[in-house]
mmCIF file of N, CA and C in Angstrom:
data_model
loop_
_atom_site.group_PDB
_atom_site.id
_atom_site.type_symbol
_atom_site.label_atom_id
_atom_site.label_comp_id
_atom_site.label_asym_id
_atom_site.label_seq_id
_atom_site.Cartn_x
_atom_site.Cartn_y
_atom_site.Cartn_z
ATOM 1 N N UNK N 1 0.851 -0.919 0.048
ATOM 2 C CA UNK N 1 -0.360 0.069 0.164
ATOM 3 C C UNK N 1 1.099 1.109 0.320
ATOM 4 N N UNK N 2 0.537 2.785 -0.790
ATOM 5 C CA UNK N 2 1.963 3.157 -0.840
ATOM 6 C C UNK N 2 0.921 4.222 0.543
ATOM 7 N N UNK N 3 2.245 5.208 0.707
ATOM 8 C CA UNK N 3 2.245 5.954 1.032
ATOM 9 C C UNK N 3 0.422 7.139 1.309
ATOM 10 N N UNK N 4 0.487 7.274 0.237
ATOM 11 C CA UNK N 4 -0.126 7.989 -0.060
ATOM 12 C C UNK N 4 -2.476 7.770 -0.295
ATOM 13 N N UNK N 5 -1.945 6.239 -0.094
ATOM 14 C CA UNK N 5 -3.110 5.794 0.521
ATOM 15 C C UNK N 5 -3.583 5.634 1.525
ATOM 16 N N UNK N 6 -2.284 5.074 1.470
ATOM 17 C CA UNK N 6 -3.214 4.816 3.824
ATOM 18 C C UNK N 6 -2.859 6.669 4.101
ATOM 19 N N UNK N 7 -2.426 7.157 4.369
ATOM 20 C CA UNK N 7 -3.130 9.056 4.690
ATOM 21 C C UNK N 7 -4.446 9.477 4.229
ATOM 22 N N UNK N 8 -4.494 8.292 2.978
ATOM 23 C CA UNK N 8 -5.831 9.183 2.623
ATOM 24 C C UNK N 8 -6.780 7.819 3.458
ATOM 25 N N UNK N 9 -6.585 6.750 4.039
ATOM 26 C CA UNK N 9 -7.571 5.560 4.369
ATOM 27 C C UNK N 9 -7.730 7.011 5.868
ATOM 28 N N UNK N 10 -6.869 7.098 6.052
ATOM 29 C CA UNK N 10 -6.703 7.997 7.776
ATOM 30 C C UNK N 10 -8.166 8.637 7.915
ATOM 31 N N UNK N 11 -7.431 9.528 6.578
ATOM 32 C CA UNK N 11 -7.876 11.227 7.412
ATOM 33 C C UNK N 11 -9.300 10.425 6.672
ATOM 34 N N UNK N 12 -9.847 10.170 5.430
ATOM 35 C CA UNK N 12 -11.049 9.369 4.983
ATOM 36 C C UNK N 12 -12.170 9.257 6.264
ATOM 37 N N UNK N 13 -11.531 7.804 6.606
ATOM 38 C CA UNK N 13 -12.501 7.033 7.709
ATOM 39 C C UNK N 13 -11.824 8.236 9.305
ATOM 40 N N UNK N 14 -11.802 8.603 9.864
ATOM 41 C CA UNK N 14 -11.173 9.631 10.276
ATOM 42 C C UNK N 14 -12.394 11.241 10.560
ATOM 43 N N UNK N 15 -12.299 11.340 9.921
ATOM 44 C CA UNK N 15 -13.433 12.504 8.897
ATOM 45 C C UNK N 15 -14.989 11.594 9.468
ATOM 46 N N UNK N 16 -15.139 11.139 8.353
ATOM 47 C CA UNK N 16 -16.989 10.587 8.420
ATOM 48 C C UNK N 16 -16.760 9.680 10.101
ATOM 49 N N UNK N 17 -16.104 9.273 10.707
ATOM 50 C CA UNK N 17 -16.463 8.355 11.649
ATOM 51 C C UNK N 17 -16.503 9.821 13.421
ATOM 52 N N UNK N 18 -16.042 10.493 12.619
ATOM 53 C CA UNK N 18 -15.763 11.799 13.610
ATOM 54 C C UNK N 18 -17.564 12.464 12.786
ATOM 55 N N UNK N 19 -18.060 12.596 12.160
ATOM 56 C CA UNK N 19 -19.396 13.717 11.462
ATOM 57 C C UNK N 19 -20.194 12.398 11.920
ATOM 58 N N UNK N 20 -19.738 11.007 11.376
ATOM 59 C CA UNK N 20 -20.712 10.165 11.689
ATOM 60 C C UNK N 20 -21.334 10.146 13.712
ATOM 61 N N UNK N 21 -20.688 10.101 14.048
ATOM 62 C CA UNK N 21 -20.563 10.017 16.062
ATOM 63 C C UNK N 21 -20.753 11.180 16.047
ATOM 64 N N UNK N 22 -21.350 12.429 15.499
ATOM 65 C CA UNK N 22 -21.526 13.491 16.407
ATOM 66 C C UNK N 22 -22.944 13.282 15.939
ATOM 67 N N UNK N 23 -23.123 12.340 15.241
ATOM 68 C CA UNK N 23 -24.907 13.037 14.187
ATOM 69 C C UNK N 23 -25.623 11.997 14.899
ATOM 70 N N UNK N 24 -24.820 10.809 15.020
ATOM 71 C CA UNK N 24 -25.588 10.095 15.504
ATOM 72 C C UNK N 24 -25.510 10.613 17.130
ATOM 73 N N UNK N 25 -24.920 11.104 18.271
ATOM 74 C CA UNK N 25 -25.100 11.336 19.241
ATOM 75 C C UNK N 25 -26.693 12.459 19.542
ATOM 76 N N UNK N 26 -26.176 13.253 18.355
ATOM 77 C CA UNK N 26 -27.470 14.492 18.536
ATOM 78 C C UNK N 26 -28.748 14.191 17.891
ATOM 79 N N UNK N 27 -28.584 13.126 17.214
ATOM 80 C CA UNK N 27 -29.649 12.822 16.905
ATOM 81 C C UNK N 27 -30.424 11.505 17.853
ATOM 82 N N UNK N 28 -29.951 11.466 18.891
ATOM 83 C CA UNK N 28 -30.486 10.681 19.708
ATOM 84 C C UNK N 28 -31.008 11.281 21.044
ATOM 85 N N UNK N 29 -30.531 11.747 21.223
ATOM 86 C CA UNK N 29 -29.909 12.979 22.408
ATOM 87 C C UNK N 29 -31.252 13.648 21.850
ATOM 88 N N UNK N 30 -31.825 15.053 21.060
ATOM 89 C CA UNK N 30 -32.375 15.377 20.194
ATOM 90 C C UNK N 30 -32.917 17.011 21.058
ATOM 91 N N UNK N 31 -31.868 17.403 21.197
ATOM 92 C CA UNK N 31 -32.464 18.572 21.620
ATOM 93 C C UNK N 31 -33.142 19.858 22.020
ATOM 94 N N UNK N 32 -33.178 19.237 20.079
ATOM 95 C CA UNK N 32 -34.022 20.687 20.059
ATOM 96 C C UNK N 32 -35.348 20.180 19.915
ATOM 97 N N UNK N 33 -36.192 19.308 20.379
ATOM 98 C CA UNK N 33 -37.266 18.055 20.523
ATOM 99 C C UNK N 33 -38.322 18.832 22.144
ATOM 100 N N UNK N 34 -39.232 19.408 21.306
ATOM 101 C CA UNK N 34 -40.253 19.466 22.971
ATOM 102 C C UNK N 34 -40.533 18.816 22.640
ATOM 103 N N UNK N 35 -42.322 17.796 23.949
ATOM 104 C CA UNK N 35 -43.167 17.192 23.638
ATOM 105 C C UNK N 35 -43.961 17.729 25.072
ATOM 106 N N UNK N 36 -45.230 17.822 25.021
ATOM 107 C CA UNK N 36 -45.897 18.166 26.323
ATOM 108 C C UNK N 36 -46.206 17.153 27.219
ATOM 109 N N UNK N 37 -46.008 15.918 27.072
ATOM 110 C CA UNK N 37 -45.964 15.233 28.159
ATOM 111 C C UNK N 37 -44.691 14.659 28.829
ATOM 112 N N UNK N 38 -43.686 15.625 29.110
ATOM 113 C CA UNK N 38 -43.063 14.958 29.006
ATOM 114 C C UNK N 38 -41.422 16.516 28.794
ATOM 115 N N UNK N 39 -40.664 16.593 30.595
ATOM 116 C CA UNK N 39 -40.412 17.703 30.360
ATOM 117 C C UNK N 39 -38.501 17.981 29.840
ATOM 118 N N UNK N 40 -38.214 16.326 30.126
ATOM 119 C CA UNK N 40 -36.927 15.706 28.595
ATOM 120 C C UNK N 40 -36.634 15.856 27.695
ATOM 121 N N UNK N 41 -35.739 16.545 26.176
ATOM 122 C CA UNK N 41 -36.116 15.806 25.180
ATOM 123 C C UNK N 41 -36.015 13.730 24.853
ATOM 124 N N UNK N 42 -35.414 13.898 25.163
ATOM 125 C CA UNK N 42 -35.475 12.252 24.837
ATOM 126 C C UNK N 42 -36.468 11.353 25.219
ATOM 127 N N UNK N 43 -37.187 11.958 26.468
ATOM 128 C CA UNK N 43 -38.191 10.815 26.620
ATOM 129 C C UNK N 43 -39.699 11.126 25.211
ATOM 130 N N UNK N 44 -39.672 11.929 24.256
ATOM 131 C CA UNK N 44 -40.384 12.775 23.422
ATOM 132 C C UNK N 44 -40.658 11.480 22.257
ATOM 133 N N UNK N 45 -41.402 11.170 21.476
ATOM 134 C CA UNK N 45 -41.030 9.827 20.821
ATOM 135 C C UNK N 45 -39.976 11.122 19.059
ATOM 136 N N UNK N 46 -39.948 9.779 18.892
ATOM 137 C CA UNK N 46 -39.027 9.829 16.864
ATOM 138 C C UNK N 46 -39.834 10.071 16.426
ATOM 139 N N UNK N 47 -39.605 11.218 15.164
ATOM 140 C CA UNK N 47 -40.614 10.913 14.528
ATOM 141 C C UNK N 47 -39.221 9.949 13.351
ATOM 142 N N UNK N 48 -40.600 9.933 12.130
ATOM 143 C CA UNK N 48 -39.424 8.590 11.566
ATOM 144 C C UNK N 48 -38.679 9.361 10.799
ATOM 145 N N UNK N 49 -38.572 10.298 9.966
ATOM 146 C CA UNK N 49 -37.287 11.596 9.188
ATOM 147 C C UNK N 49 -35.938 11.121 10.402
ATOM 148 N N UNK N 50 -36.274 11.733 11.560
ATOM 149 C CA UNK N 50 -34.947 11.723 12.084
ATOM 150 C C UNK N 50 -34.191 10.272 12.747
ATOM 151 N N UNK N 51 -35.732 9.378 12.422
ATOM 152 C CA UNK N 51 -34.532 7.395 12.861
ATOM 153 C C UNK N 51 -34.329 7.934 11.754
ATOM 154 N N UNK N 52 -34.195 7.704 10.750
ATOM 155 C CA UNK N 52 -34.056 7.696 9.085
ATOM 156 C C UNK N 52 -32.919 8.203 8.849
ATOM 157 N N UNK N 53 -32.572 9.671 10.125
ATOM 158 C CA UNK N 53 -30.985 10.651 9.483
ATOM 159 C C UNK N 53 -30.449 9.277 10.462
ATOM 160 N N UNK N 54 -30.706 9.268 11.873
ATOM 161 C CA UNK N 54 -30.217 8.218 13.489
ATOM 162 C C UNK N 54 -29.714 6.797 12.747
ATOM 163 N N UNK N 55 -30.018 6.242 11.471
ATOM 164 C CA UNK N 55 -29.586 5.007 11.883
ATOM 165 C C UNK N 55 -28.903 5.146 10.037
ATOM 166 N N UNK N 56 -29.129 6.045 9.292
ATOM 167 C CA UNK N 56 -27.846 6.074 7.998
ATOM 168 C C UNK N 56 -26.235 6.984 9.141
ATOM 169 N N UNK N 57 -26.328 7.650 9.790
ATOM 170 C CA UNK N 57 -25.779 8.303 10.601
ATOM 171 C C UNK N 57 -25.163 6.588 11.124
ATOM 172 N N UNK N 58 -24.864 5.970 12.065
ATOM 173 C CA UNK N 58 -24.896 5.412 12.850
ATOM 174 C C UNK N 58 -23.784 4.431 11.839
ATOM 175 N N UNK N 59 -24.488 3.956 10.554
ATOM 176 C CA UNK N 59 -24.194 3.016 9.654
ATOM 177 C C UNK N 59 -22.929 3.947 8.799
ATOM 178 N N UNK N 60 -22.420 5.121 8.884
ATOM 179 C CA UNK N 60 -22.086 6.036 8.422
ATOM 180 C C UNK N 60 -20.211 5.390 9.341
ATOM 181 N N UNK N 61 -20.679 6.288 10.701
ATOM 182 C CA UNK N 61 -20.008 5.238 11.885
ATOM 183 C C UNK N 61 -18.842 4.743 11.294
ATOM 184 N N UNK N 62 -19.319 2.578 11.841
ATOM 185 C CA UNK N 62 -19.489 2.136 11.755
ATOM 186 C C UNK N 62 -18.821 1.517 9.999
ATOM 187 N N UNK N 63 -18.513 2.540 8.962
ATOM 188 C CA UNK N 63 -18.273 2.643 7.755
ATOM 189 C C UNK N 63 -17.110 3.137 7.852
ATOM 190 N N UNK N 64 -17.076 4.376 9.092
ATOM 191 C CA UNK N 64 -15.778 5.259 8.091
ATOM 192 C C UNK N 64 -14.940 4.741 9.425
ATOM 193 N N UNK N 65 -15.435 3.622 10.711
ATOM 194 C CA UNK N 65 -14.658 2.937 11.175
ATOM 195 C C UNK N 65 -13.326 1.741 10.669
ATOM 196 N N UNK N 66 -14.172 0.852 9.676
ATOM 197 C CA UNK N 66 -13.775 0.234 9.181
ATOM 198 C C UNK N 66 -12.363 0.625 8.166
ATOM 199 N N UNK N 67 -12.901 1.677 7.874
ATOM 200 C CA UNK N 67 -12.009 2.300 6.985
ATOM 201 C C UNK N 67 -10.143 2.914 8.033
ATOM 202 N N UNK N 68 -11.002 3.582 8.554
ATOM 203 C CA UNK N 68 -9.448 4.458 9.584
ATOM 204 C C UNK N 68 -9.088 2.998 9.655
ATOM 205 N N UNK N 69 -10.055 1.749 10.418
ATOM 206 C CA UNK N 69 -8.988 0.809 10.344
ATOM 207 C C UNK N 69 -8.446 -0.182 9.759
ATOM 208 N N UNK N 70 -8.881 0.339 8.874
ATOM 209 C CA UNK N 70 -8.066 -0.983 7.200
ATOM 210 C C UNK N 70 -7.120 0.356 6.980
ATOM 211 N N UNK N 71 -6.893 1.879 6.750
ATOM 212 C CA UNK N 71 -5.730 2.633 6.814
ATOM 213 C C UNK N 71 -4.952 2.444 8.564
ATOM 214 N N UNK N 72 -5.207 2.082 9.798
ATOM 215 C CA UNK N 72 -4.519 1.806 10.784
ATOM 216 C C UNK N 72 -3.197 0.653 10.356
ATOM 217 N N UNK N 73 -3.963 -0.657 10.023
ATOM 218 C CA UNK N 73 -3.851 -2.157 10.139
ATOM 219 C C UNK N 73 -2.435 -2.092 8.835
ATOM 220 N N UNK N 74 -2.983 -0.921 8.036
ATOM 221 C CA UNK N 74 -2.392 -1.288 6.796
ATOM 222 C C UNK N 74 -0.752 -1.578 6.722
ATOM 223 N N UNK N 75 0.123 -2.108 6.333
ATOM 224 C CA UNK N 75 1.453 -2.830 5.748
ATOM 225 C C UNK N 75 2.001 -1.001 6.627
ATOM 226 N N UNK N 76 2.843 -1.080 6.383
ATOM 227 C CA UNK N 76 3.691 0.460 7.079
ATOM 228 C C UNK N 76 4.405 0.170 5.767
ATOM 229 N N UNK N 77 5.337 1.015 4.955
ATOM 230 C CA UNK N 77 6.254 1.393 3.831
ATOM 231 C C UNK N 77 7.728 1.184 4.764
ATOM 232 N N UNK N 78 9.089 1.024 4.212
ATOM 233 C CA UNK N 78 9.364 1.220 4.773
ATOM 234 C C UNK N 78 10.733 2.225 4.346
ATOM 235 N N UNK N 79 11.262 2.453 5.433
ATOM 236 C CA UNK N 79 11.518 4.456 5.781
ATOM 237 C C UNK N 79 12.902 4.229 4.038
ATOM 238 N N UNK N 80 13.214 5.326 3.296
ATOM 239 C CA UNK N 80 13.741 4.993 2.383
ATOM 240 C C UNK N 80 13.627 5.819 0.919
#
C-alpha cells in the first residue's frame, strides 16, 4: 500500500467517523425536541425522518471506523 493511499484512508476514515458519531449522538438525544407530556427531550417520540438520519449516521460511523482501521492496520512502508 502506498503512503498516499494509507494517508487518504486515515483522513477519510477519521472524518467520516467523527461526523457520523456526532450526528448519531445529536439525533439520539435530540436537544431541539419538545413534547407536552414530558420535560426532557430524550423522552419524546422520535419522528420517522429523525430515525432515518440516526440509522444512516450510525451506519456511516461503522463504515468510517472500518476505513480508519484499514488505514491503521495496513502494512507500513519502509523508510527510504
